[in-house]
Coordinates of C-alpha atoms and ligand atoms in Angstrom, one line a residue:
X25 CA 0.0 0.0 0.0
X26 CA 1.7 3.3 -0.8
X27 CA 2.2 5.8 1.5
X28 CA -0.3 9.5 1.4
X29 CA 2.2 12.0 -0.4
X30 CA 2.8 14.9 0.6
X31 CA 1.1 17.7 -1.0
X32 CA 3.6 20.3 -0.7
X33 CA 5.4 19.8 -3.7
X34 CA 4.9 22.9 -6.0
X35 CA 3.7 20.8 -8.8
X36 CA 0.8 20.3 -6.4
X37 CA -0.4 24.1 -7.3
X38 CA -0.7 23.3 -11.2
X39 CA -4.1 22.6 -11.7
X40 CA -3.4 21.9 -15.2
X41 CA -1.0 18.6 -14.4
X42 CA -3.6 17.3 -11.6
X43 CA -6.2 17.2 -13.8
X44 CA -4.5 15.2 -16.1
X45 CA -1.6 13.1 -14.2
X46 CA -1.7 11.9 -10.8
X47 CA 1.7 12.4 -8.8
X48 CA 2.9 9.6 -7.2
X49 CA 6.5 10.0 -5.5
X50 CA 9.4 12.2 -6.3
X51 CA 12.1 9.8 -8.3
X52 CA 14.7 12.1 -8.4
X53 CA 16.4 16.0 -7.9
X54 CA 18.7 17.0 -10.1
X55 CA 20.5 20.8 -10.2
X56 CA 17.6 22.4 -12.0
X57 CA 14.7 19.8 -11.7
X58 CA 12.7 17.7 -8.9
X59 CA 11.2 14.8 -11.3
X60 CA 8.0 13.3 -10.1
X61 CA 6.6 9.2 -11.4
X62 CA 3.1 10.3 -12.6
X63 CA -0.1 8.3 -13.4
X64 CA -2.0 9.8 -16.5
X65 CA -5.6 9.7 -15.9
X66 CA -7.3 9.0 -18.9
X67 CA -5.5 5.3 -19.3
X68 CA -2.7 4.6 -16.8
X69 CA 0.4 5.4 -18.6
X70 CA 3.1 5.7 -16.0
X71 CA 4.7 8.9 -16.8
X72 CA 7.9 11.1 -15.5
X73 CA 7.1 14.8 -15.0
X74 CA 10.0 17.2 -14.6
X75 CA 9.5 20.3 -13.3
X76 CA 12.5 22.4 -14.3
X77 CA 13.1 25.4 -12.2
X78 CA 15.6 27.1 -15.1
X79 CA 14.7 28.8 -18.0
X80 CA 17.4 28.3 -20.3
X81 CA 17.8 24.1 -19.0
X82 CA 13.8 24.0 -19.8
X83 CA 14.5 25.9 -22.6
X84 CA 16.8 23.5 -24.5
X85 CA 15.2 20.2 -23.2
X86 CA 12.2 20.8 -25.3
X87 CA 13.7 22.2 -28.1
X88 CA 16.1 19.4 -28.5
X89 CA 13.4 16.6 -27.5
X90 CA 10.8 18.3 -30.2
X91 CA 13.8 17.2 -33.5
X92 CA 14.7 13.8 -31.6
X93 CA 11.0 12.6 -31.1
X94 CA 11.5 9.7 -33.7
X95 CA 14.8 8.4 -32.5
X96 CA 14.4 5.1 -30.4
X97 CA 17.1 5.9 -28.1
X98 CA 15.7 9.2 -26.9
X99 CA 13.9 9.9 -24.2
X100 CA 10.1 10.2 -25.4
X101 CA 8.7 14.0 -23.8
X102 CA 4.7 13.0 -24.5
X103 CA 4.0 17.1 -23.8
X104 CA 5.2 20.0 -21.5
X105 CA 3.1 22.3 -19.6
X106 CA 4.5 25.7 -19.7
X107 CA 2.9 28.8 -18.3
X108 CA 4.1 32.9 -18.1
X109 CA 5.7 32.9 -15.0
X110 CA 5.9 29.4 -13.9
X111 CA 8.3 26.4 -14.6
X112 CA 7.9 24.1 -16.7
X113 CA 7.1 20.8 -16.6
X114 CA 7.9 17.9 -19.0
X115 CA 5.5 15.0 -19.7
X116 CA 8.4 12.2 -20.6
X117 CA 8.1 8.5 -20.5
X118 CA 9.4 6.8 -17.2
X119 CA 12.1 5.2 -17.5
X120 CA 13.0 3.1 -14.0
X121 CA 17.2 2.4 -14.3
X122 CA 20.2 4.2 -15.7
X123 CA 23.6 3.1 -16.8
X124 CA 25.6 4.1 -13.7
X125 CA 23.0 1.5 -11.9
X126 CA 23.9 -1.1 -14.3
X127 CA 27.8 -0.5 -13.7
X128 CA 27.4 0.0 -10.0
X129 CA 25.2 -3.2 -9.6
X130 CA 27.9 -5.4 -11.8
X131 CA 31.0 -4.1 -10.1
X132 CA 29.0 -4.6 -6.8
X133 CA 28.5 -8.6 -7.7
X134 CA 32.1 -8.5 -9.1
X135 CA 33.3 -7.5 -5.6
X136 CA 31.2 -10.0 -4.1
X137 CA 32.9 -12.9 -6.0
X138 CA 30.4 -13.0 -8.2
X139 CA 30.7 -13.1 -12.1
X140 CA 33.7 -11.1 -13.9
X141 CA 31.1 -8.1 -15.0
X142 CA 28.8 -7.1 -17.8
X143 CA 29.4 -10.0 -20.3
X144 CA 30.9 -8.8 -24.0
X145 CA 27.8 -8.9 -25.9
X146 CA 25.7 -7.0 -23.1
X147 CA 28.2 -4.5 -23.2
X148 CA 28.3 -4.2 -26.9
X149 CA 24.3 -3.7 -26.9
X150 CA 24.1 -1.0 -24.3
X151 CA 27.3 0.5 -26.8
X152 CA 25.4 0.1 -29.8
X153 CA 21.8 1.9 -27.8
X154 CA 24.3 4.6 -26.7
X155 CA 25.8 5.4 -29.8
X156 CA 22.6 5.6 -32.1
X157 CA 21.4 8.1 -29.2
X158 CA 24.0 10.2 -30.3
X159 CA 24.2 9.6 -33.5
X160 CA 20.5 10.8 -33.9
X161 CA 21.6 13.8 -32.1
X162 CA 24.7 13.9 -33.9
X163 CA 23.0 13.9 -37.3
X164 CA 20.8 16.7 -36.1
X165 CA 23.5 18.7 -35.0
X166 CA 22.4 18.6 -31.7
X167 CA 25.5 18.7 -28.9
X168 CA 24.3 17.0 -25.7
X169 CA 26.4 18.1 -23.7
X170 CA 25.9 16.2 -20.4
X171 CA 26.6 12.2 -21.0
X172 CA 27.0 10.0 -18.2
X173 CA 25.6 7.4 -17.0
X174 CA 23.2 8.7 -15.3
X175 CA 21.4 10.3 -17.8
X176 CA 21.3 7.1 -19.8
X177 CA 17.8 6.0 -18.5
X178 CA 16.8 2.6 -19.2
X179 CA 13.6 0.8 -19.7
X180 CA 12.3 -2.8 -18.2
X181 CA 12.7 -3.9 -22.1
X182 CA 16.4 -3.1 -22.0
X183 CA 16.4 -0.1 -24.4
X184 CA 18.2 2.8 -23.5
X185 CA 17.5 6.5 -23.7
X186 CA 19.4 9.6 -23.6
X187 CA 18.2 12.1 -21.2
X188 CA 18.5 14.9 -19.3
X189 CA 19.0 17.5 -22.4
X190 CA 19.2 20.8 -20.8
X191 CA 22.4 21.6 -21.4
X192 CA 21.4 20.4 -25.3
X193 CA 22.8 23.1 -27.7
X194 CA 21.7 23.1 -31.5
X195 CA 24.9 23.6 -33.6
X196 CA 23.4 26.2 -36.4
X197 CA 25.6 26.0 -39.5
X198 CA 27.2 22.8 -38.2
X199 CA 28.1 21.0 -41.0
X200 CA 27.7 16.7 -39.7
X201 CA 29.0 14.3 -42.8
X202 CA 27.9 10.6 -42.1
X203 CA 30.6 8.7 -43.5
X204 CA 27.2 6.5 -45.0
X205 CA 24.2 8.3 -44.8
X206 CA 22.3 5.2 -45.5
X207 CA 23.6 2.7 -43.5
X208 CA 21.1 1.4 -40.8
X209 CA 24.0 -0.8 -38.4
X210 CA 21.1 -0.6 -35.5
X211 CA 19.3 -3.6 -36.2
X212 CA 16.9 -5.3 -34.2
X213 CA 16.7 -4.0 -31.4
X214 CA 17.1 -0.4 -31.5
X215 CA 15.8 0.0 -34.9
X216 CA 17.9 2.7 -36.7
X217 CA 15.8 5.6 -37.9
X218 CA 17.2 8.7 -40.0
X219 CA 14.7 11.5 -38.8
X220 CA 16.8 14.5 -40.8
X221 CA 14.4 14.5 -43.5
X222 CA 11.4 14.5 -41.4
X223 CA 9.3 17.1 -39.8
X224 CA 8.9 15.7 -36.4
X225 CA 5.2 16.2 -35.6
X226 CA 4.5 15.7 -32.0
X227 CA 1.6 16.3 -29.2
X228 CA 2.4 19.4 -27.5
X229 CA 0.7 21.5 -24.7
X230 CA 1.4 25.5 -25.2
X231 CA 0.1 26.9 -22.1
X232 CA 0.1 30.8 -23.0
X233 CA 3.3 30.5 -25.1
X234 CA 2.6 33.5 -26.8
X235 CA 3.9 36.8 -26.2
X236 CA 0.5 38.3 -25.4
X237 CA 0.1 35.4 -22.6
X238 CA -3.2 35.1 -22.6
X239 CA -4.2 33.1 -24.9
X240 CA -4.1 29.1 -24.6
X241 CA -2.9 27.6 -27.5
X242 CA -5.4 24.3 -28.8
X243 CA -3.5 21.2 -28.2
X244 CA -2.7 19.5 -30.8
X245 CA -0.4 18.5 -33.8
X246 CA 2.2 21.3 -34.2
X247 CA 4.3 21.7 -37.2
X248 CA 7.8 21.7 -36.8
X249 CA 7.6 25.6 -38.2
X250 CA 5.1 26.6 -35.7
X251 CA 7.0 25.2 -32.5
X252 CA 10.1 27.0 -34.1
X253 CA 8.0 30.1 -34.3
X254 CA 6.2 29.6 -30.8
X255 CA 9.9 29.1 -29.1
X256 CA 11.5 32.1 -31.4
X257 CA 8.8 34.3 -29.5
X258 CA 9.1 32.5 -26.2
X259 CA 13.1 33.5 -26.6
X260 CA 12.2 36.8 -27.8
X261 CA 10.2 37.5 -25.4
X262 CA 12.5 36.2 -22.7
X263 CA 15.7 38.2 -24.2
X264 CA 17.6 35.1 -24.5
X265 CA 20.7 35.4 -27.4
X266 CA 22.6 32.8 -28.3
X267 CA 25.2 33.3 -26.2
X268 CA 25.5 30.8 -23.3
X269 CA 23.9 32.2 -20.3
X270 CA 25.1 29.5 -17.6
X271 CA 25.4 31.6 -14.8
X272 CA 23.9 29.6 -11.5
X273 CA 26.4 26.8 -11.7
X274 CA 25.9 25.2 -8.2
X275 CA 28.8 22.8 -7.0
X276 CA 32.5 21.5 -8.1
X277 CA 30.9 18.9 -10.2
X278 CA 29.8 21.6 -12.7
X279 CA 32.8 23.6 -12.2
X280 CA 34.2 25.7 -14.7
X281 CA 38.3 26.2 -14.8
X282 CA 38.0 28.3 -17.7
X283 CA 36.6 30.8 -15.9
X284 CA 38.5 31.0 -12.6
X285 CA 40.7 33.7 -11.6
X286 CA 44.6 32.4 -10.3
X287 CA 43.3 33.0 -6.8
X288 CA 40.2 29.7 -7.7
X289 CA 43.1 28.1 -8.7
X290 CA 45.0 27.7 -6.3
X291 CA 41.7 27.1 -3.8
X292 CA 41.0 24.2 -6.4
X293 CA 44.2 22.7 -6.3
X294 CA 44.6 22.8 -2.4
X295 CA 40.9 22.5 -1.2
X296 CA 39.3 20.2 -3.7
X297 CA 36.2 22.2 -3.1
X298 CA 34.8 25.4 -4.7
X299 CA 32.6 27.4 -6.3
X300 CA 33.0 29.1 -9.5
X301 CA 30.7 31.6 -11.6
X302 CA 30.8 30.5 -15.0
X303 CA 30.3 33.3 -17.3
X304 CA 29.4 33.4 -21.4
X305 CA 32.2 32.5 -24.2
X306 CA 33.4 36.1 -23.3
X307 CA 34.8 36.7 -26.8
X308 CA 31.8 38.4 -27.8
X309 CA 31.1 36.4 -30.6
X310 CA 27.4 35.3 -31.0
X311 CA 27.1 31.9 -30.8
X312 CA 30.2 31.8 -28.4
X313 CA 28.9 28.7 -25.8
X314 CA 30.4 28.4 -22.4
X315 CA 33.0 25.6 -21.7
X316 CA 30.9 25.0 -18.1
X317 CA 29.4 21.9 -19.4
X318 CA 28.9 18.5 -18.4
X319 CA 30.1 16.5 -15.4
X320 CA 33.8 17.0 -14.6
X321 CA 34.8 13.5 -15.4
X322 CA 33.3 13.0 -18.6
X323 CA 34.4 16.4 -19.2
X324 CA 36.7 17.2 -22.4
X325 CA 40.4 18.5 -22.3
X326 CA 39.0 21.6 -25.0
X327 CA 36.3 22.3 -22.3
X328 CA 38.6 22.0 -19.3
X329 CA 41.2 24.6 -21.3
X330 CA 38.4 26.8 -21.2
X331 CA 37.1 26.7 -25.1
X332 CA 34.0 28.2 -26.2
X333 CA 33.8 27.4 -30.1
X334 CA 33.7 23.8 -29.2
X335 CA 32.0 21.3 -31.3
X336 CA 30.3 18.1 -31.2
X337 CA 33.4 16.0 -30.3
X338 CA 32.7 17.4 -26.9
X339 CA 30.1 14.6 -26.6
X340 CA 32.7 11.7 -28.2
X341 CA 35.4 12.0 -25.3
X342 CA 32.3 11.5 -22.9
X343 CA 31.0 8.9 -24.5
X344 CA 34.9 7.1 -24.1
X345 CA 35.0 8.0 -21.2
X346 CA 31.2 6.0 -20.6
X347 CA 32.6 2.8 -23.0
X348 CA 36.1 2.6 -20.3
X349 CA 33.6 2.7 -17.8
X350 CA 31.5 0.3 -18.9
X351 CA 34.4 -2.3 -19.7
X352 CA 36.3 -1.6 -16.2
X353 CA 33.5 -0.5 -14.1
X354 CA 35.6 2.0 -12.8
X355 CA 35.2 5.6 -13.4
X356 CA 37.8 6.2 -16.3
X357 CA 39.4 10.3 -15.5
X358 CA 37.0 10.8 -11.8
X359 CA 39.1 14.4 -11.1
X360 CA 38.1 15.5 -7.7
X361 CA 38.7 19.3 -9.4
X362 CA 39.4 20.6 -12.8
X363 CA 42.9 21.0 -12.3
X364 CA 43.2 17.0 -11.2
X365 CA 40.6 16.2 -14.1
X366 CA 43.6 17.7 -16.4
X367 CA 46.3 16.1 -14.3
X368 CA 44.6 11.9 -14.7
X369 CA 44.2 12.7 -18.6
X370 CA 48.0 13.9 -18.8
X371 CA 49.4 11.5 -17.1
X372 CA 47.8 9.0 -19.0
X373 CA 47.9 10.6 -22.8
X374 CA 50.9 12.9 -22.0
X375 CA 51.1 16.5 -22.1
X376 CA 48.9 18.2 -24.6
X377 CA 51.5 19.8 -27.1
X378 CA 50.8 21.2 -30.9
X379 CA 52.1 18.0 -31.8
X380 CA 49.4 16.4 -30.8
X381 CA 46.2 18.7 -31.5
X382 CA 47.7 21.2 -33.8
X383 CA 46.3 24.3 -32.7
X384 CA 46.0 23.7 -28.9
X385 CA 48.2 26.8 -27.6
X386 CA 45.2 28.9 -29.0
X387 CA 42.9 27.3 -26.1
X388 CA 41.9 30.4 -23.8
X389 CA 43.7 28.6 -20.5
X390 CA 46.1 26.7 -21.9
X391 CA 48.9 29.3 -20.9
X392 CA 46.9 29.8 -17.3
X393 CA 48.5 26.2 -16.7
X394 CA 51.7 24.3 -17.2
X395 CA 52.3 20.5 -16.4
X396 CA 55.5 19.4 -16.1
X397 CA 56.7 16.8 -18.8
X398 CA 55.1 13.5 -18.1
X399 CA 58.0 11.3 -19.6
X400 CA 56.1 8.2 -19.5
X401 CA 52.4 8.7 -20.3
X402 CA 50.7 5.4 -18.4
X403 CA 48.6 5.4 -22.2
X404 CA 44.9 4.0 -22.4
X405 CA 46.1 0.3 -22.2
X406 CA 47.0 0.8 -18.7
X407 CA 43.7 2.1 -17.8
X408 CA 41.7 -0.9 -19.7
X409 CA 43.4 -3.8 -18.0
X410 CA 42.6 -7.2 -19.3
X411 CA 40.8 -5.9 -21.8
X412 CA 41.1 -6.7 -25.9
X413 CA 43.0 -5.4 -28.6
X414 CA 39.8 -4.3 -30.1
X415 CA 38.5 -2.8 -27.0
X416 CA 41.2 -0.9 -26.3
X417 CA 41.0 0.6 -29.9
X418 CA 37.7 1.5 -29.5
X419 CA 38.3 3.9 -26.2
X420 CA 41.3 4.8 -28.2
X421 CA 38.9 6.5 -31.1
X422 CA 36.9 8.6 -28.7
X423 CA 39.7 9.4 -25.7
X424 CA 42.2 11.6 -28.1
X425 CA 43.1 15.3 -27.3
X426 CA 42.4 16.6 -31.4
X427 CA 38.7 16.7 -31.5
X428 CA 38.9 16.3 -34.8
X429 CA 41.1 13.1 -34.8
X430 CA 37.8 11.4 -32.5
X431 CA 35.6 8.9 -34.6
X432 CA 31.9 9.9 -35.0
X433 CA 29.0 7.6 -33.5
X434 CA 28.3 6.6 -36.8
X435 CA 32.0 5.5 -37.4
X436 CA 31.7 3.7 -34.9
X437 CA 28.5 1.9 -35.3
X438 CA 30.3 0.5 -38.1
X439 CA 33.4 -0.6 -36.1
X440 CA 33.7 -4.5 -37.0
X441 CA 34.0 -5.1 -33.2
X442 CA 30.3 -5.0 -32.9
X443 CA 29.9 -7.5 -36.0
X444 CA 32.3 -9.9 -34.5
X445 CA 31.2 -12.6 -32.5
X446 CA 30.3 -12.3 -28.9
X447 CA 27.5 -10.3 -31.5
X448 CA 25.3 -7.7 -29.4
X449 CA 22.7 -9.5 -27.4
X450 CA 19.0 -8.6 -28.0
X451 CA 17.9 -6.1 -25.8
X452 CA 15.7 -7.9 -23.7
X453 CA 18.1 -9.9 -22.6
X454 CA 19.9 -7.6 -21.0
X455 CA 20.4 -7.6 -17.0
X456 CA 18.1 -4.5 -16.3
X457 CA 18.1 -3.7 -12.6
X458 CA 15.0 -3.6 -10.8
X459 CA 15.1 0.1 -9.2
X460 CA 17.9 3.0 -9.8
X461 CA 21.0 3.3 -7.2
X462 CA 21.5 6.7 -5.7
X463 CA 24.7 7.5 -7.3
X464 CA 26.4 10.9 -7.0
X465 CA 29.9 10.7 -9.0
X466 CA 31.1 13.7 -6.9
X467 CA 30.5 12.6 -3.6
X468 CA 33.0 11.0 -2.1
X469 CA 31.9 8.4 -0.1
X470 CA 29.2 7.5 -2.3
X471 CA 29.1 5.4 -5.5
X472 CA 32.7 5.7 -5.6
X473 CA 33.6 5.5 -2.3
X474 CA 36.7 2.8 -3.5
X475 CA 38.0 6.1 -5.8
X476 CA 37.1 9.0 -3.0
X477 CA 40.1 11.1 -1.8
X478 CA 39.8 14.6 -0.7
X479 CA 43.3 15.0 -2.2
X480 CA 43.7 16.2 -5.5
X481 CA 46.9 14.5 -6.4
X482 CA 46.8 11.5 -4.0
X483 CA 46.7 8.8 -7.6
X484 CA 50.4 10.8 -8.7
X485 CA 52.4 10.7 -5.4
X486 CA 53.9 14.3 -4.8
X487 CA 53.4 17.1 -7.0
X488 CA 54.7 20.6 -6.2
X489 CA 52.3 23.4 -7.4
X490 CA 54.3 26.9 -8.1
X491 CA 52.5 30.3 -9.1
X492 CA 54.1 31.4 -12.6
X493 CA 53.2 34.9 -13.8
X494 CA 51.2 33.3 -16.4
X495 CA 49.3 30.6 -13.8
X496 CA 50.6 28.1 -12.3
X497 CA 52.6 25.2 -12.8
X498 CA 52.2 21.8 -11.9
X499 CA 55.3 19.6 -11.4
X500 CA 54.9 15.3 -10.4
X501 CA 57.7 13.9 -9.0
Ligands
ATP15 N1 12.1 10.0 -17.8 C1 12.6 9.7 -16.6 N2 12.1 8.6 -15.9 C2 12.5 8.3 -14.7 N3 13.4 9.0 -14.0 C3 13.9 10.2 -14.5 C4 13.5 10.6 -15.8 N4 14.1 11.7 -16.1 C5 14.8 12.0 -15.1 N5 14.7 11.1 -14.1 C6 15.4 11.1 -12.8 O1 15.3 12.3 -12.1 C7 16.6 12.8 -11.6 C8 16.9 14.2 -12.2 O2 16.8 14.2 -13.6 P1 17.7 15.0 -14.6 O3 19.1 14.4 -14.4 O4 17.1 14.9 -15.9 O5 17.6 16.4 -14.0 P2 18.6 17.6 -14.0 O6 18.2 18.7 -13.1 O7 18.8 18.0 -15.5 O8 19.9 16.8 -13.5 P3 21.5 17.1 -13.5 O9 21.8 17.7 -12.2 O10 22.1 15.8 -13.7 O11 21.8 18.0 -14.7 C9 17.6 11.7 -12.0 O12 17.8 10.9 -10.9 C10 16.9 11.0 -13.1 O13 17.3 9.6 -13.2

């Protein structure tokens, strides 16, 4: 028998969601959002609602959601409710597990003596799931922006779904080549669909998303033009540009290092802890974005050097960083600051040079700090123990410092390690966990209580940190 709810939850005072959806418990807070399991009352679809208490994050999770609608590993939004002067709330499917539960469940059995971890052909499915996710996304020029695990919601039917899109940017005049625009490598079970050419035509509730406010818009099928025009006045109306505007950045584990003066710096590299204000691409170019994206440790080097005419490849050294993870079940770069974030990828790649990413020295920190040589990089290999040749090659793709030199999801769709034999195993058969683990990658103690130090440098033995008129230098020993 479930418990009364509480009826103090704000999405209590929208009449307009509790005469359609029953609330039943709050699944989930994230740094913009409480997230509510729903019961829709006309026929008992279990739903998600999302109340998102920021603008821009609501913003951007419904415009990117409205062009993925036909992609099979996207999160389904069913409507949004969205009112002058309130916050919106999405109507999304429910989806009960997530990725990082999968990987903390397996390395939980592992530790237990259990079985070695995810079997090969589990892995290669939920690979496969991921990467036409962000392929579709990808294809539509859309950067994510946030993968982890834990937005990779999962269903009881094994398919996976990218989520949590409010830090979604759309890439205008991005120009995405498919090395095979017709090849369809998602067979079976996540059924490849190329949505470019169509004008996604979805449900939508506009509550009073015209300019005048007054005026409820009919529910109904909306063009692809008209929710373009109804946002374009929404933003209008709103004075967004298209500048970043990421301003109310909350904890360390949306930090941004581009943005801190020498004195956050050295708080960073000697408290572990901090707070920054992240501010817009600063250049003054429109369409600058800010490089205070994602989660720290799925974070890429171009964002952590402070770039802010990034591209897509910001979402391929994440989703490396997800594949390592899922093969080791450990956390692949987890930095306890931005500063250590750079440190774990140096001492495993080697310093980043113009050698290596021709071009670097133009990154807007990459002068603010200076590692010392690292003579013998540990390299990838080190990091993927007892793992194949093939394996290894495919973290290899997606964990390089060029952006450019990273393989695309569709590239890698048609890597011949997922058409060798262990082949992907249908998605239904696929260990789903029953509920979702309470995983917070930045709290030590938690999740990754194994990986926790309040130390900075604790995984590279001493390091000497000196002030430089430039920044600061960084020395191992
Ligand atoms: N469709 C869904 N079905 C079930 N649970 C969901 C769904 N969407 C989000 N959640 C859960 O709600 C919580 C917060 O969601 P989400 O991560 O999307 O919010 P956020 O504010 O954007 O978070 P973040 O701080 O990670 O940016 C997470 O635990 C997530 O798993």
């Amino acid at each position: 028998m479930e418990q009364p709810l509480p009826k103090s939850w704000s999405i209590h005072t929208r009449p307009e969601i509790i005469a359609k959806y029953e609330i039943l418990e709050c699944v989930g807070s994230g740094a913009y959002s409480d997230v509510y399991k729903g019961r829709r009352l006309s026929d008992n679809l279990i739903v998600a609602l999302k109340e998102v208490h920021d603008y821009q994050s609501a913003f951007r999770e419904i415009e990117a959601l409205q062009i993925l609608q036909n992609s099979p590993n996207v999160v389904v939004l069913h409507e949004y409710f969205w009112r002058e002067d309130e916050d919106a709330v999405l109507v999304l499917e429910f989806l009960k597990t997530d990725l990082a539960t999968v990987i903390a469940e397996s390395k939980k059995k592992r530790e237990g003596g259990g079985d070695r971890g995810i079997s090969v052909g589990e892995i290669k499915r939920w690979m496969v799931q991921i990467l036409c996710g962000v392929d579709a996304c990808h294809r539509n020029t859309i950067v994510h922006r946030d993968l982890k695990p834990g937005n990779l919601l999962i269903g009881d039917d094994g398919v996976l779904k990218l989520a949590d899109f409010g830090q979604a940017r759309i890439l205008l005049g991005n120009e995405f080549n498919a090395p095979d625009g017709n090849s369809q490598p998602c067979e079976s079970n996540a059924p490849y669909q190329d949505n470019m050419s169509e004008a996604p035509q979805v449900d939508l509730e506009v509550e009073d998303a015209s300019p005048e406010g007054d005026v409820n818009q009919e529910q109904g099928i909306m063009s692809r033009e008209d929710y373009f025009r109804a946002l374009d006045e929404l933003k209008a109306k709103n004075s967004i540009d298209e500048t970043d505007k990421d301003t109310n950045v909350h904890d360390g584990d949306t930090s941004c290092f581009a943005t801190c003066t020498t004195s956050d710096v050295e708080d960073d590299l000697f408290k572990g802890t901090y707070s920054y204000d992240a501010e817009d691409g600063g250049d003054g170019r429109q369409g600058a974005l800010t490089s205070c994206v994602g989660t720290r440790w799925f974070r890429a080097p171009e964002l952590l050097y402070g770039s802010t005419s990034y591209g897509l490849e910001v979402d391929l050294w994440s989703l490396g960083c997800i594949f390592a993870e899922l093969l080791t079940l450990q956390p692949l770069f987890p930095g306890s600051s931005d500063i250590d974030q750079l440190a774990r990828i140096i001492s495993v790649l080697g310093n980043l040079n113009e050698e290596v990413w021709p071009g670097c020295a133009e990154l807007p920190d990459y002068r603010t700090i200076s590692f010392n040589k690292v003579e013998n990089p540990a390299g990838l290999e080190s990091c993927l123990p007892s793992r194949s040749i093939d394996e290894i090659s495919l973290v290899k793709k997606l964990i390089c410092y060029d952006p450019a030199a990273r393989a695309t999801a569709m590239e890698l769709l048609q890597d011949k390690y997922f058409n060798e034999e262990p082949l992907p195993v249908p998605a239904s058969e696929l260990h789903v966990p029953l509920t979702k683990s309470n995983h917070d990658e930045d709290s030590h103690g938690g999740w990754y209580d194994d990986m926790g130090s309040d130390s900075d440098f604790d995984e590279f033995g001493p390091l000497k940190a000196t002030k430089t008129n430039a920044g600061f230098s960084v020395r191992f020993f």
